[in-house]
mmCIF file of C-alpha atoms and ligand atoms in Angstrom:
data_model
loop_
_atom_site.group_PDB
_atom_site.id
_atom_site.type_symbol
_atom_site.label_atom_id
_atom_site.label_comp_id
_atom_site.label_asym_id
_atom_site.label_seq_id
_atom_site.Cartn_x
_atom_site.Cartn_y
_atom_site.Cartn_z
ATOM 1 C CA UNK A 1 2.174 28.038 -9.330
ATOM 2 C CA UNK A 2 -0.614 25.694 -9.761
ATOM 3 C CA UNK A 3 0.867 23.128 -7.668
ATOM 4 C CA UNK A 4 1.169 25.479 -4.509
ATOM 5 C CA UNK A 5 -2.409 26.899 -4.830
ATOM 6 C CA UNK A 6 -3.630 23.237 -4.640
ATOM 7 C CA UNK A 7 -1.594 22.468 -1.732
ATOM 8 C CA UNK A 8 -2.927 25.800 0.102
ATOM 9 C CA UNK A 9 -6.646 24.759 -1.130
ATOM 10 C CA UNK A 10 -6.220 21.002 0.522
ATOM 11 C CA UNK A 11 -4.408 21.466 3.536
ATOM 12 C CA UNK A 12 -3.573 18.317 5.615
ATOM 13 C CA UNK A 13 -5.717 18.683 8.530
ATOM 14 C CA UNK A 14 -3.465 16.611 10.412
ATOM 15 C CA UNK A 15 -4.327 15.782 14.216
ATOM 16 C CA UNK A 16 -1.517 18.364 15.353
ATOM 17 C CA UNK A 17 -2.235 17.207 19.008
ATOM 18 C CA UNK A 18 -1.485 13.484 18.186
ATOM 19 C CA UNK A 19 1.671 14.641 16.054
ATOM 20 C CA UNK A 20 3.189 16.445 19.121
ATOM 21 C CA UNK A 21 2.556 14.135 21.322
ATOM 22 C CA UNK A 22 4.336 11.360 19.378
ATOM 23 C CA UNK A 23 7.564 13.899 19.239
ATOM 24 C CA UNK A 24 7.372 13.997 22.809
ATOM 25 C CA UNK A 25 5.786 17.712 22.811
ATOM 26 C CA UNK A 26 2.709 18.613 25.125
ATOM 27 C CA UNK A 27 0.058 19.764 22.776
ATOM 28 C CA UNK A 28 -0.899 22.925 23.884
ATOM 29 C CA UNK A 29 -3.664 25.090 22.610
ATOM 30 C CA UNK A 30 -1.005 27.712 21.401
ATOM 31 C CA UNK A 31 1.052 25.019 19.558
ATOM 32 C CA UNK A 32 -1.804 23.467 18.058
ATOM 33 C CA UNK A 33 -3.085 26.946 16.665
ATOM 34 C CA UNK A 34 0.341 27.917 15.169
ATOM 35 C CA UNK A 35 0.579 24.271 13.439
ATOM 36 C CA UNK A 36 -3.135 25.050 12.136
ATOM 37 C CA UNK A 37 -2.375 28.180 10.984
ATOM 38 C CA UNK A 38 1.067 27.240 9.305
ATOM 39 C CA UNK A 39 -0.481 24.103 7.670
ATOM 40 C CA UNK A 40 -3.218 26.522 5.777
ATOM 41 C CA UNK A 41 -0.747 29.469 5.421
ATOM 42 C CA UNK A 42 2.817 28.134 4.543
ATOM 43 C CA UNK A 43 5.831 30.293 4.343
ATOM 44 C CA UNK A 44 4.596 32.582 7.168
ATOM 45 C CA UNK A 45 6.964 34.291 9.602
ATOM 46 C CA UNK A 46 6.618 34.908 13.335
ATOM 47 C CA UNK A 47 4.717 38.089 13.037
ATOM 48 C CA UNK A 48 2.305 36.656 10.322
ATOM 49 C CA UNK A 49 1.520 33.807 12.478
ATOM 50 C CA UNK A 50 1.055 35.993 15.688
ATOM 51 C CA UNK A 51 -1.602 38.190 13.595
ATOM 52 C CA UNK A 52 -3.328 34.803 12.533
ATOM 53 C CA UNK A 53 -3.592 32.825 15.784
ATOM 54 C CA UNK A 54 -4.419 36.391 17.819
ATOM 55 C CA UNK A 55 -8.044 35.686 16.766
ATOM 56 C CA UNK A 56 -8.336 32.336 18.730
ATOM 57 C CA UNK A 57 -5.473 33.254 21.032
ATOM 58 C CA UNK A 58 -5.972 36.673 22.274
ATOM 59 C CA UNK A 59 -3.419 36.566 24.791
ATOM 60 C CA UNK A 60 -0.354 35.032 22.908
ATOM 61 C CA UNK A 61 2.806 37.057 22.440
ATOM 62 C CA UNK A 62 5.396 37.419 19.749
ATOM 63 C CA UNK A 63 7.930 35.870 22.212
ATOM 64 C CA UNK A 64 5.595 32.810 22.480
ATOM 65 C CA UNK A 65 5.152 32.750 18.723
ATOM 66 C CA UNK A 66 9.080 32.581 18.510
ATOM 67 C CA UNK A 67 9.480 29.773 21.286
ATOM 68 C CA UNK A 68 6.953 27.900 19.713
ATOM 69 C CA UNK A 69 8.135 27.737 16.335
ATOM 70 C CA UNK A 70 11.791 27.246 17.559
ATOM 71 C CA UNK A 71 10.614 24.112 19.336
ATOM 72 C CA UNK A 72 8.260 22.743 16.510
ATOM 73 C CA UNK A 73 11.259 23.301 14.294
ATOM 74 C CA UNK A 74 13.718 21.366 16.707
ATOM 75 C CA UNK A 75 11.003 18.450 16.715
ATOM 76 C CA UNK A 76 10.718 18.425 12.730
ATOM 77 C CA UNK A 77 7.190 19.017 12.807
ATOM 78 C CA UNK A 78 7.918 22.209 11.222
ATOM 79 C CA UNK A 79 10.275 23.382 8.738
ATOM 80 C CA UNK A 80 12.193 26.909 8.930
ATOM 81 C CA UNK A 81 12.978 28.468 5.709
ATOM 82 C CA UNK A 82 15.513 31.261 5.230
ATOM 83 C CA UNK A 83 15.395 32.844 1.925
ATOM 84 C CA UNK A 84 17.420 35.656 0.551
ATOM 85 C CA UNK A 85 14.667 37.839 -0.458
ATOM 86 C CA UNK A 86 12.720 37.709 2.989
ATOM 87 C CA UNK A 87 12.804 39.894 5.515
ATOM 88 C CA UNK A 88 12.815 37.172 8.418
ATOM 89 C CA UNK A 89 12.469 33.325 8.747
ATOM 90 C CA UNK A 90 9.334 31.871 7.317
ATOM 91 C CA UNK A 91 7.896 28.610 8.575
ATOM 92 C CA UNK A 92 5.901 25.628 7.183
ATOM 93 C CA UNK A 93 4.480 22.225 7.657
ATOM 94 C CA UNK A 94 5.646 20.688 4.616
ATOM 95 C CA UNK A 95 8.762 18.813 6.053
ATOM 96 C CA UNK A 96 11.416 16.017 5.209
ATOM 97 C CA UNK A 97 10.186 15.936 1.662
ATOM 98 C CA UNK A 98 13.105 17.648 0.075
ATOM 99 C CA UNK A 99 11.060 20.316 -1.511
ATOM 100 C CA UNK A 100 12.525 23.610 -2.950
ATOM 101 C CA UNK A 101 11.259 27.302 -3.287
ATOM 102 C CA UNK A 102 10.785 29.698 -5.990
ATOM 103 C CA UNK A 103 10.787 33.145 -4.873
ATOM 104 C CA UNK A 104 9.850 36.540 -6.673
ATOM 105 C CA UNK A 105 12.913 38.919 -5.995
ATOM 106 C CA UNK A 106 10.514 41.905 -6.300
ATOM 107 C CA UNK A 107 7.817 41.149 -3.880
ATOM 108 C CA UNK A 108 9.141 38.307 -2.335
ATOM 109 C CA UNK A 109 6.567 35.728 -2.685
ATOM 110 C CA UNK A 110 7.496 32.135 -2.009
ATOM 111 C CA UNK A 111 5.915 28.925 -3.559
ATOM 112 C CA UNK A 112 6.974 25.286 -3.283
ATOM 113 C CA UNK A 113 8.518 23.111 -6.087
ATOM 114 C CA UNK A 114 8.808 19.630 -5.891
ATOM 115 C CA UNK A 115 12.367 18.596 -6.144
ATOM 116 C CA UNK A 116 13.283 17.824 -9.744
ATOM 117 C CA UNK A 117 15.327 14.475 -8.835
ATOM 118 C CA UNK A 118 13.125 13.655 -5.673
ATOM 119 C CA UNK A 119 15.780 12.814 -3.150
ATOM 120 C CA UNK A 120 18.891 14.846 -1.509
ATOM 121 C CA UNK A 121 21.317 16.047 -2.179
ATOM 122 C CA UNK A 122 19.838 16.774 -5.411
ATOM 123 C CA UNK A 123 23.576 18.136 -7.099
ATOM 124 C CA UNK A 124 26.906 16.489 -6.985
ATOM 125 C CA UNK A 125 29.551 19.050 -6.057
ATOM 126 C CA UNK A 126 32.749 19.272 -8.327
ATOM 127 C CA UNK A 127 34.645 19.177 -5.116
ATOM 128 C CA UNK A 128 33.224 17.679 -1.761
ATOM 129 C CA UNK A 129 36.495 18.365 0.404
ATOM 130 C CA UNK A 130 36.154 15.117 1.777
ATOM 131 C CA UNK A 131 32.522 15.755 3.073
ATOM 132 C CA UNK A 132 29.662 13.233 2.967
ATOM 133 C CA UNK A 133 27.036 15.610 0.977
ATOM 134 C CA UNK A 134 23.860 15.411 2.956
ATOM 135 C CA UNK A 135 21.778 18.097 0.983
ATOM 136 C CA UNK A 136 21.715 20.913 -1.314
ATOM 137 C CA UNK A 137 20.155 24.244 -0.159
ATOM 138 C CA UNK A 138 18.543 25.343 -3.530
ATOM 139 C CA UNK A 139 16.170 28.343 -4.386
ATOM 140 C CA UNK A 140 15.167 29.286 -7.408
ATOM 141 C CA UNK A 141 14.663 33.060 -7.790
ATOM 142 C CA UNK A 142 12.750 35.104 -10.484
ATOM 143 C CA UNK A 143 9.819 37.536 -11.058
ATOM 144 C CA UNK A 144 6.259 36.663 -10.565
ATOM 145 C CA UNK A 145 3.733 37.632 -13.410
ATOM 146 C CA UNK A 146 2.680 40.685 -11.426
ATOM 147 C CA UNK A 147 5.647 41.959 -10.771
ATOM 148 C CA UNK A 148 6.823 41.193 -14.388
ATOM 149 C CA UNK A 149 4.059 43.340 -15.741
ATOM 150 C CA UNK A 150 5.130 46.542 -13.611
HETATM 151 ZN ZN1 ZN B 201 6.375 39.407 -7.393
HETATM 152 ZN ZN1 ZN B 202 7.726 25.101 1.365
HETATM 153 ZN ZN1 ZN B 203 16.041 18.924 -5.399
#
């Protein structure tokens, strides 16, 4: 948990406009606002992002947020995370580093976990059925300390 908190406390403060242009996307104020919010609030779903960016962009809609996160995911500036104990897809700016997640099965809290082996595909299946394995979709599930106390 300490690791994830330190990541939240020290976001990258990247030049999102430059990253968008490098990916061939227009650096709109809505896209930059979504990226800035996600950088400080990883694993947010579209509804949470909307609430977060409404302060700076009062006219943005949930449809616009869905369109933005889809575009950013396709451009690999954002990673989409689908976890069993989340109601909807979550998004984060920490991409391409093969990290995993630990999720509380009670409250749904999600934290980052560095990959134990450091590189994909992490695990070797007993039978690949002839497929070249690219990655392993790995989620640790457990109980956080506050849910454990209940
Ligand atoms: Zn919990
Ligand atoms: Zn993550
Ligand atoms: Zn791994």
